[in-house]
Amino acid sequence: MTTPLELQSLAIEIAREAGALAAQRRREGVHIAATKSALADIVTDADREVEELIRDRLATARPGDGFLGEESGEGTSKSGVTWVVDPIDGTVNYAYGIPAYAVSIAAVQGTADPAEWTALAGAVFNPAVNELFVAARGEGARLHSAIEGDRRLAVAEPSPAGALIATGFGYDPETHAGDLARLSSVMPLARDIRRIGAASLDLVGVAAGRLDAYYERGLHPWDLAAGTLIVEEAGGMTGGYSGERAGREMTVAAAPEFFRRLTDLLSN
């Protein structure tokens, strides 16, 4: 039986290769291929090419596994393991040349539904700054960074000045009023707010202690699969409203004590 560490090793290898391709295509110039859920929700040719690379590498290494990708949909698992992939998380940042985008790859056991799966391994790689965040279930989480070196990740509790909280907003303009109202409700707990534009980087930011908390409505499975495992293996908690699993309705990540405060506030 394949261990989480073995799955992590494969995720690392492919994430680095995929990230190198994404960075190369960024240097060559980005072409917007289409829009998706809204005019602002874009997909580039690089998104599709990078996902195809990841899918091909996984199919070669583990042909019985399932696959769920942002750009190419779902493939059935025969092994019980499914790979959940966002080839370029933060596509708008990527298109604008903002160095905050990432390849996110996770291996989960069970279905491709966050409410049902058990995450086994994950890797989030930002090639623009050469930072790789990884985790395997039961083995902790680590950062491999060109700037910081290698270190074990651990979440942080907020200081008396308040919490540095990250969030995001949906592409649909009709959801913005609700998103802003939610932001207003959490401000009494906040030292300040960050809007990074890539859910996977927000989540690993919590795991690394760079952020005290993150919450966002509307995430897809590929947005959160790797990042939530990395937070949990760094000692944090993830979830949704009122004890639910993290998912489309709400995703929250923080150190345990602050997680409970923030989810109670959001649930009310």
mmCIF file of C-alpha atoms in Angstrom:
data_model
loop_
_atom_site.group_PDB
_atom_site.id
_atom_site.type_symbol
_atom_site.label_atom_id
_atom_site.label_comp_id
_atom_site.label_asym_id
_atom_site.label_seq_id
_atom_site.Cartn_x
_atom_site.Cartn_y
_atom_site.Cartn_z
ATOM 1 C CA MET A 1 0.000 0.000 0.000
ATOM 2 C CA THR A 2 1.303 3.451 -0.931
ATOM 3 C CA THR A 3 2.065 5.674 2.062
ATOM 4 C CA PRO A 4 1.222 9.392 2.393
ATOM 5 C CA LEU A 5 4.951 10.175 2.252
ATOM 6 C CA GLU A 6 5.252 8.389 -1.091
ATOM 7 C CA LEU A 7 2.276 10.335 -2.432
ATOM 8 C CA GLN A 8 3.838 13.542 -1.101
ATOM 9 C CA SER A 9 7.083 12.762 -2.919
ATOM 10 C CA LEU A 10 5.216 12.365 -6.218
ATOM 11 C CA ALA A 11 3.234 15.568 -5.612
ATOM 12 C CA ILE A 12 6.490 17.475 -4.974
ATOM 13 C CA GLU A 13 8.159 16.171 -8.113
ATOM 14 C CA ILE A 14 5.213 17.035 -10.355
ATOM 15 C CA ALA A 15 4.473 20.387 -8.693
ATOM 16 C CA ARG A 16 8.037 21.542 -9.292
ATOM 17 C CA GLU A 17 7.930 20.490 -12.953
ATOM 18 C CA ALA A 18 4.514 22.067 -13.463
ATOM 19 C CA GLY A 19 5.613 25.258 -11.723
ATOM 20 C CA ALA A 20 8.649 25.532 -13.955
ATOM 21 C CA LEU A 21 6.403 25.267 -17.011
ATOM 22 C CA ALA A 22 3.998 27.904 -15.630
ATOM 23 C CA ALA A 23 6.899 30.287 -14.949
ATOM 24 C CA GLN A 24 8.317 29.721 -18.427
ATOM 25 C CA ARG A 25 4.963 30.494 -20.052
ATOM 26 C CA ARG A 26 4.660 33.606 -17.866
ATOM 27 C CA ARG A 27 8.017 34.856 -19.165
ATOM 28 C CA GLU A 28 6.959 34.178 -22.747
ATOM 29 C CA GLY A 29 3.704 36.126 -22.350
ATOM 30 C CA VAL A 30 0.240 35.173 -21.155
ATOM 31 C CA HIS A 31 -2.684 34.576 -23.495
ATOM 32 C CA ILE A 32 -6.210 34.656 -22.065
ATOM 33 C CA ALA A 33 -7.970 31.638 -23.544
ATOM 34 C CA ALA A 34 -11.492 32.110 -22.137
ATOM 35 C CA THR A 35 -13.658 33.301 -19.290
ATOM 36 C CA LYS A 36 -15.585 30.923 -17.042
ATOM 37 C CA SER A 37 -18.126 31.743 -14.341
ATOM 38 C CA ALA A 38 -17.886 35.512 -14.883
ATOM 39 C CA LEU A 39 -16.054 37.972 -17.108
ATOM 40 C CA ALA A 40 -13.339 38.421 -14.465
ATOM 41 C CA ASP A 41 -12.915 34.638 -14.036
ATOM 42 C CA ILE A 42 -10.281 33.880 -16.659
ATOM 43 C CA VAL A 43 -8.385 30.827 -17.877
ATOM 44 C CA THR A 44 -5.106 31.081 -19.745
ATOM 45 C CA ASP A 45 -3.551 28.721 -22.250
ATOM 46 C CA ALA A 46 -0.930 28.046 -19.576
ATOM 47 C CA ASP A 47 -3.594 26.823 -17.103
ATOM 48 C CA ARG A 48 -4.649 24.181 -19.598
ATOM 49 C CA GLU A 49 -1.127 23.205 -20.621
ATOM 50 C CA VAL A 50 0.090 22.911 -17.026
ATOM 51 C CA GLU A 51 -2.917 20.807 -16.014
ATOM 52 C CA GLU A 52 -2.359 18.514 -18.991
ATOM 53 C CA LEU A 53 1.254 18.005 -17.893
ATOM 54 C CA ILE A 54 0.168 17.168 -14.330
ATOM 55 C CA ARG A 55 -2.546 14.803 -15.516
ATOM 56 C CA ASP A 56 -0.155 13.001 -17.874
ATOM 57 C CA ARG A 57 2.537 12.601 -15.207
ATOM 58 C CA LEU A 58 0.047 11.217 -12.684
ATOM 59 C CA ALA A 59 -1.505 8.846 -15.226
ATOM 60 C CA THR A 60 1.945 7.447 -15.983
ATOM 61 C CA ALA A 61 3.011 7.111 -12.344
ATOM 62 C CA ARG A 62 -0.339 5.913 -10.920
ATOM 63 C CA PRO A 63 -2.708 4.819 -13.697
ATOM 64 C CA GLY A 64 -5.402 3.551 -11.331
ATOM 65 C CA ASP A 65 -5.880 6.841 -9.488
ATOM 66 C CA GLY A 66 -8.667 9.328 -10.080
ATOM 67 C CA PHE A 67 -8.203 12.944 -11.062
ATOM 68 C CA LEU A 68 -10.118 16.163 -10.468
ATOM 69 C CA GLY A 69 -8.695 19.247 -12.144
ATOM 70 C CA GLU A 70 -9.976 22.781 -12.413
ATOM 71 C CA GLU A 71 -9.666 22.841 -16.193
ATOM 72 C CA SER A 72 -10.309 19.257 -17.306
ATOM 73 C CA GLY A 73 -12.862 17.826 -14.914
ATOM 74 C CA GLU A 74 -12.968 14.493 -13.120
ATOM 75 C CA GLY A 75 -11.645 11.023 -13.877
ATOM 76 C CA THR A 76 -12.803 7.954 -11.921
ATOM 77 C CA SER A 77 -10.519 6.305 -9.361
ATOM 78 C CA LYS A 78 -9.964 2.542 -9.301
ATOM 79 C CA SER A 79 -7.392 2.674 -6.489
ATOM 80 C CA GLY A 80 -9.352 4.759 -3.987
ATOM 81 C CA VAL A 81 -6.931 7.667 -4.400
ATOM 82 C CA THR A 82 -7.911 10.817 -6.294
ATOM 83 C CA TRP A 83 -5.616 13.698 -7.209
ATOM 84 C CA VAL A 84 -7.185 17.147 -6.818
ATOM 85 C CA VAL A 85 -5.337 19.759 -8.833
ATOM 86 C CA ASP A 86 -5.313 23.486 -9.471
ATOM 87 C CA PRO A 87 -2.680 24.005 -12.182
ATOM 88 C CA ILE A 88 -2.360 27.767 -11.609
ATOM 89 C CA ASP A 89 -4.160 29.044 -8.520
ATOM 90 C CA GLY A 90 -4.282 32.827 -8.744
ATOM 91 C CA THR A 91 -4.718 33.064 -12.513
ATOM 92 C CA VAL A 92 -5.536 36.788 -12.417
ATOM 93 C CA ASN A 93 -2.311 37.440 -10.481
ATOM 94 C CA TYR A 94 -0.495 35.282 -13.024
ATOM 95 C CA ALA A 95 -1.966 37.187 -15.959
ATOM 96 C CA TYR A 96 -1.008 40.541 -14.424
ATOM 97 C CA GLY A 97 2.512 39.469 -13.500
ATOM 98 C CA ILE A 98 1.907 39.538 -9.743
ATOM 99 C CA PRO A 99 4.210 36.890 -8.180
ATOM 100 C CA ALA A 100 1.484 35.279 -6.069
ATOM 101 C CA TYR A 101 0.273 32.192 -7.906
ATOM 102 C CA ALA A 102 0.797 28.503 -7.251
ATOM 103 C CA VAL A 103 0.513 24.946 -8.479
ATOM 104 C CA SER A 104 -1.633 23.028 -5.970
ATOM 105 C CA ILE A 105 -1.648 19.214 -5.988
ATOM 106 C CA ALA A 106 -3.295 16.958 -3.385
ATOM 107 C CA ALA A 107 -3.892 13.224 -3.079
ATOM 108 C CA VAL A 108 -7.100 12.320 -1.257
ATOM 109 C CA GLN A 109 -8.701 9.046 -0.272
ATOM 110 C CA GLY A 110 -12.366 8.651 -1.135
ATOM 111 C CA THR A 111 -14.422 10.824 -3.425
ATOM 112 C CA ALA A 112 -13.453 14.234 -4.802
ATOM 113 C CA ASP A 113 -15.922 15.859 -2.390
ATOM 114 C CA PRO A 114 -14.241 17.800 0.465
ATOM 115 C CA ALA A 115 -17.042 16.735 2.799
ATOM 116 C CA GLU A 116 -16.173 13.058 2.264
ATOM 117 C CA TRP A 117 -12.483 12.721 1.442
ATOM 118 C CA THR A 118 -9.466 12.152 3.690
ATOM 119 C CA ALA A 119 -6.519 14.188 2.429
ATOM 120 C CA LEU A 120 -3.304 12.143 2.324
ATOM 121 C CA ALA A 121 -0.652 14.415 0.824
ATOM 122 C CA GLY A 122 -0.341 17.871 -0.654
ATOM 123 C CA ALA A 123 2.068 20.276 -2.293
ATOM 124 C CA VAL A 124 1.656 23.987 -3.028
ATOM 125 C CA PHE A 125 4.453 25.482 -5.118
ATOM 126 C CA ASN A 126 4.907 29.172 -5.958
ATOM 127 C CA PRO A 127 7.518 29.187 -8.724
ATOM 128 C CA ALA A 128 7.738 32.988 -8.818
ATOM 129 C CA VAL A 129 9.518 32.991 -5.437
ATOM 130 C CA ASN A 130 10.633 29.332 -5.381
ATOM 131 C CA GLU A 131 8.657 28.321 -2.284
ATOM 132 C CA LEU A 132 7.258 24.836 -1.819
ATOM 133 C CA PHE A 133 4.842 23.966 1.003
ATOM 134 C CA VAL A 134 4.216 20.252 1.606
ATOM 135 C CA ALA A 135 2.443 17.892 3.962
ATOM 136 C CA ALA A 136 1.712 14.199 4.378
ATOM 137 C CA ARG A 137 -0.984 12.959 6.756
ATOM 138 C CA GLY A 138 0.515 12.284 10.176
ATOM 139 C CA GLU A 139 3.956 13.549 9.145
ATOM 140 C CA GLY A 140 3.686 17.312 9.683
ATOM 141 C CA ALA A 141 4.111 20.133 7.178
ATOM 142 C CA ARG A 142 7.250 21.787 5.849
ATOM 143 C CA LEU A 143 8.387 24.765 3.804
ATOM 144 C CA HIS A 144 11.257 24.540 1.324
ATOM 145 C CA SER A 145 12.162 28.123 0.455
ATOM 146 C CA ALA A 146 14.941 29.769 -1.531
ATOM 147 C CA ILE A 147 14.760 32.653 0.963
ATOM 148 C CA GLU A 148 13.974 31.022 4.321
ATOM 149 C CA GLY A 149 15.560 27.621 3.772
ATOM 150 C CA ASP A 150 13.796 24.485 4.994
ATOM 151 C CA ARG A 151 11.673 24.508 8.129
ATOM 152 C CA ARG A 152 8.796 22.767 9.805
ATOM 153 C CA LEU A 153 5.545 24.732 9.685
ATOM 154 C CA ALA A 154 3.509 25.757 12.720
ATOM 155 C CA VAL A 155 0.435 27.983 12.901
ATOM 156 C CA ALA A 156 0.460 31.088 15.110
ATOM 157 C CA GLU A 157 -2.094 32.504 17.539
ATOM 158 C CA PRO A 158 -2.880 36.232 17.084
ATOM 159 C CA SER A 159 -1.086 38.849 19.148
ATOM 160 C CA PRO A 160 -2.926 41.256 21.490
ATOM 161 C CA ALA A 161 -2.992 43.714 18.558
ATOM 162 C CA GLY A 162 -5.436 41.420 16.764
ATOM 163 C CA ALA A 163 -5.310 38.896 13.955
ATOM 164 C CA LEU A 164 -3.860 39.347 10.494
ATOM 165 C CA ILE A 165 -6.711 37.847 8.489
ATOM 166 C CA ALA A 166 -6.753 36.964 4.791
ATOM 167 C CA THR A 167 -9.889 36.599 2.707
ATOM 168 C CA GLY A 168 -11.107 36.667 -0.881
ATOM 169 C CA PHE A 169 -14.109 37.716 -2.935
ATOM 170 C CA GLY A 170 -16.063 35.856 -5.579
ATOM 171 C CA TYR A 171 -16.059 36.786 -9.250
ATOM 172 C CA ASP A 172 -19.835 37.232 -9.371
ATOM 173 C CA PRO A 173 -20.661 40.908 -8.641
ATOM 174 C CA GLU A 174 -23.927 39.821 -7.021
ATOM 175 C CA THR A 175 -21.976 38.195 -4.169
ATOM 176 C CA HIS A 176 -19.841 41.221 -3.340
ATOM 177 C CA ALA A 177 -22.298 42.894 -0.966
ATOM 178 C CA GLY A 178 -22.444 39.760 1.158
ATOM 179 C CA ASP A 179 -18.664 39.379 1.069
ATOM 180 C CA LEU A 180 -18.205 42.976 2.233
ATOM 181 C CA ALA A 181 -20.775 42.562 5.012
ATOM 182 C CA ARG A 182 -18.940 39.446 6.183
ATOM 183 C CA LEU A 183 -15.660 41.356 6.141
ATOM 184 C CA SER A 184 -17.191 44.124 8.231
ATOM 185 C CA SER A 185 -18.331 41.568 10.797
ATOM 186 C CA VAL A 186 -14.830 40.141 11.313
ATOM 187 C CA MET A 187 -13.032 43.483 11.546
ATOM 188 C CA PRO A 188 -13.354 43.691 15.371
ATOM 189 C CA LEU A 189 -11.051 40.647 15.529
ATOM 190 C CA ALA A 190 -8.601 41.934 12.948
ATOM 191 C CA ARG A 191 -5.300 43.708 13.188
ATOM 192 C CA ASP A 192 -5.464 44.105 9.412
ATOM 193 C CA ILE A 193 -6.784 42.359 6.304
ATOM 194 C CA ARG A 194 -4.886 40.785 3.409
ATOM 195 C CA ARG A 195 -6.273 39.972 -0.057
ATOM 196 C CA ILE A 196 -3.643 37.810 -1.766
ATOM 197 C CA GLY A 197 -5.732 36.395 -4.598
ATOM 198 C CA ALA A 198 -4.811 32.700 -4.388
ATOM 199 C CA ALA A 199 -6.576 30.490 -1.859
ATOM 200 C CA SER A 200 -3.780 27.925 -1.718
ATOM 201 C CA LEU A 201 -1.271 30.642 -0.777
ATOM 202 C CA ASP A 202 -3.645 32.057 1.849
ATOM 203 C CA LEU A 203 -3.953 28.611 3.423
ATOM 204 C CA VAL A 204 -0.234 27.862 3.472
ATOM 205 C CA GLY A 205 0.328 31.380 4.784
ATOM 206 C CA VAL A 206 -1.693 30.364 7.841
ATOM 207 C CA ALA A 207 0.301 27.140 8.132
ATOM 208 C CA ALA A 208 3.559 29.105 8.020
ATOM 209 C CA GLY A 209 2.467 31.634 10.662
ATOM 210 C CA ARG A 210 2.544 34.460 8.121
ATOM 211 C CA LEU A 211 -1.197 34.921 8.551
ATOM 212 C CA ASP A 212 -3.231 34.335 11.688
ATOM 213 C CA ALA A 213 -6.363 33.252 9.848
ATOM 214 C CA TYR A 214 -8.053 32.914 6.487
ATOM 215 C CA TYR A 215 -11.700 32.618 5.496
ATOM 216 C CA GLU A 216 -13.499 32.654 2.171
ATOM 217 C CA ARG A 217 -16.841 31.674 0.690
ATOM 218 C CA GLY A 218 -17.122 29.884 -2.639
ATOM 219 C CA LEU A 219 -13.964 27.763 -2.841
ATOM 220 C CA HIS A 220 -13.839 24.740 -5.121
ATOM 221 C CA PRO A 221 -12.255 21.401 -4.120
ATOM 222 C CA TRP A 222 -9.047 22.161 -6.047
ATOM 223 C CA ASP A 223 -8.686 25.509 -4.243
ATOM 224 C CA LEU A 224 -8.477 23.935 -0.808
ATOM 225 C CA ALA A 225 -7.419 20.280 -1.045
ATOM 226 C CA ALA A 226 -3.673 20.691 -0.538
ATOM 227 C CA GLY A 227 -3.804 23.852 1.566
ATOM 228 C CA THR A 228 -6.203 22.587 4.223
ATOM 229 C CA LEU A 229 -4.080 19.479 4.821
ATOM 230 C CA ILE A 230 -0.962 21.634 5.147
ATOM 231 C CA VAL A 231 -2.734 23.830 7.739
ATOM 232 C CA GLU A 232 -3.889 20.806 9.739
ATOM 233 C CA GLU A 233 -0.451 19.188 9.678
ATOM 234 C CA ALA A 234 0.978 22.511 10.916
ATOM 235 C CA GLY A 235 -1.245 22.281 14.000
ATOM 236 C CA GLY A 236 -4.138 24.399 12.745
ATOM 237 C CA MET A 237 -7.817 23.758 12.212
ATOM 238 C CA THR A 238 -9.902 24.050 9.056
ATOM 239 C CA GLY A 239 -13.644 23.912 8.587
ATOM 240 C CA GLY A 240 -16.785 25.728 7.551
ATOM 241 C CA TYR A 241 -19.868 27.038 9.296
ATOM 242 C CA SER A 242 -20.908 25.525 12.646
ATOM 243 C CA GLY A 243 -18.682 22.470 12.646
ATOM 244 C CA GLU A 244 -19.017 21.606 8.956
ATOM 245 C CA ARG A 245 -16.066 20.610 6.781
ATOM 246 C CA ALA A 246 -14.348 23.282 4.707
ATOM 247 C CA GLY A 247 -16.008 23.643 1.326
ATOM 248 C CA ARG A 248 -18.015 25.729 -1.090
ATOM 249 C CA GLU A 249 -20.188 27.392 1.553
ATOM 250 C CA MET A 250 -17.277 28.510 3.748
ATOM 251 C CA THR A 251 -13.620 27.712 4.396
ATOM 252 C CA VAL A 252 -11.872 28.891 7.563
ATOM 253 C CA ALA A 253 -8.289 28.160 8.668
ATOM 254 C CA ALA A 254 -6.517 29.286 11.838
ATOM 255 C CA ALA A 255 -4.835 28.102 15.023
ATOM 256 C CA PRO A 256 -7.346 26.207 17.198
ATOM 257 C CA GLU A 257 -8.371 28.901 19.698
ATOM 258 C CA PHE A 258 -8.791 31.639 17.113
ATOM 259 C CA PHE A 259 -10.430 29.225 14.666
ATOM 260 C CA ARG A 260 -13.272 28.710 17.144
ATOM 261 C CA ARG A 261 -13.701 32.451 17.692
ATOM 262 C CA LEU A 262 -13.742 33.205 13.976
ATOM 263 C CA THR A 263 -16.086 30.377 12.987
ATOM 264 C CA ASP A 264 -18.501 31.299 15.781
ATOM 265 C CA LEU A 265 -18.585 34.874 14.526
ATOM 266 C CA LEU A 266 -19.032 33.867 10.870
ATOM 267 C CA SER A 267 -21.697 31.305 11.722
ATOM 268 C CA ASN A 268 -23.716 33.950 13.527
#
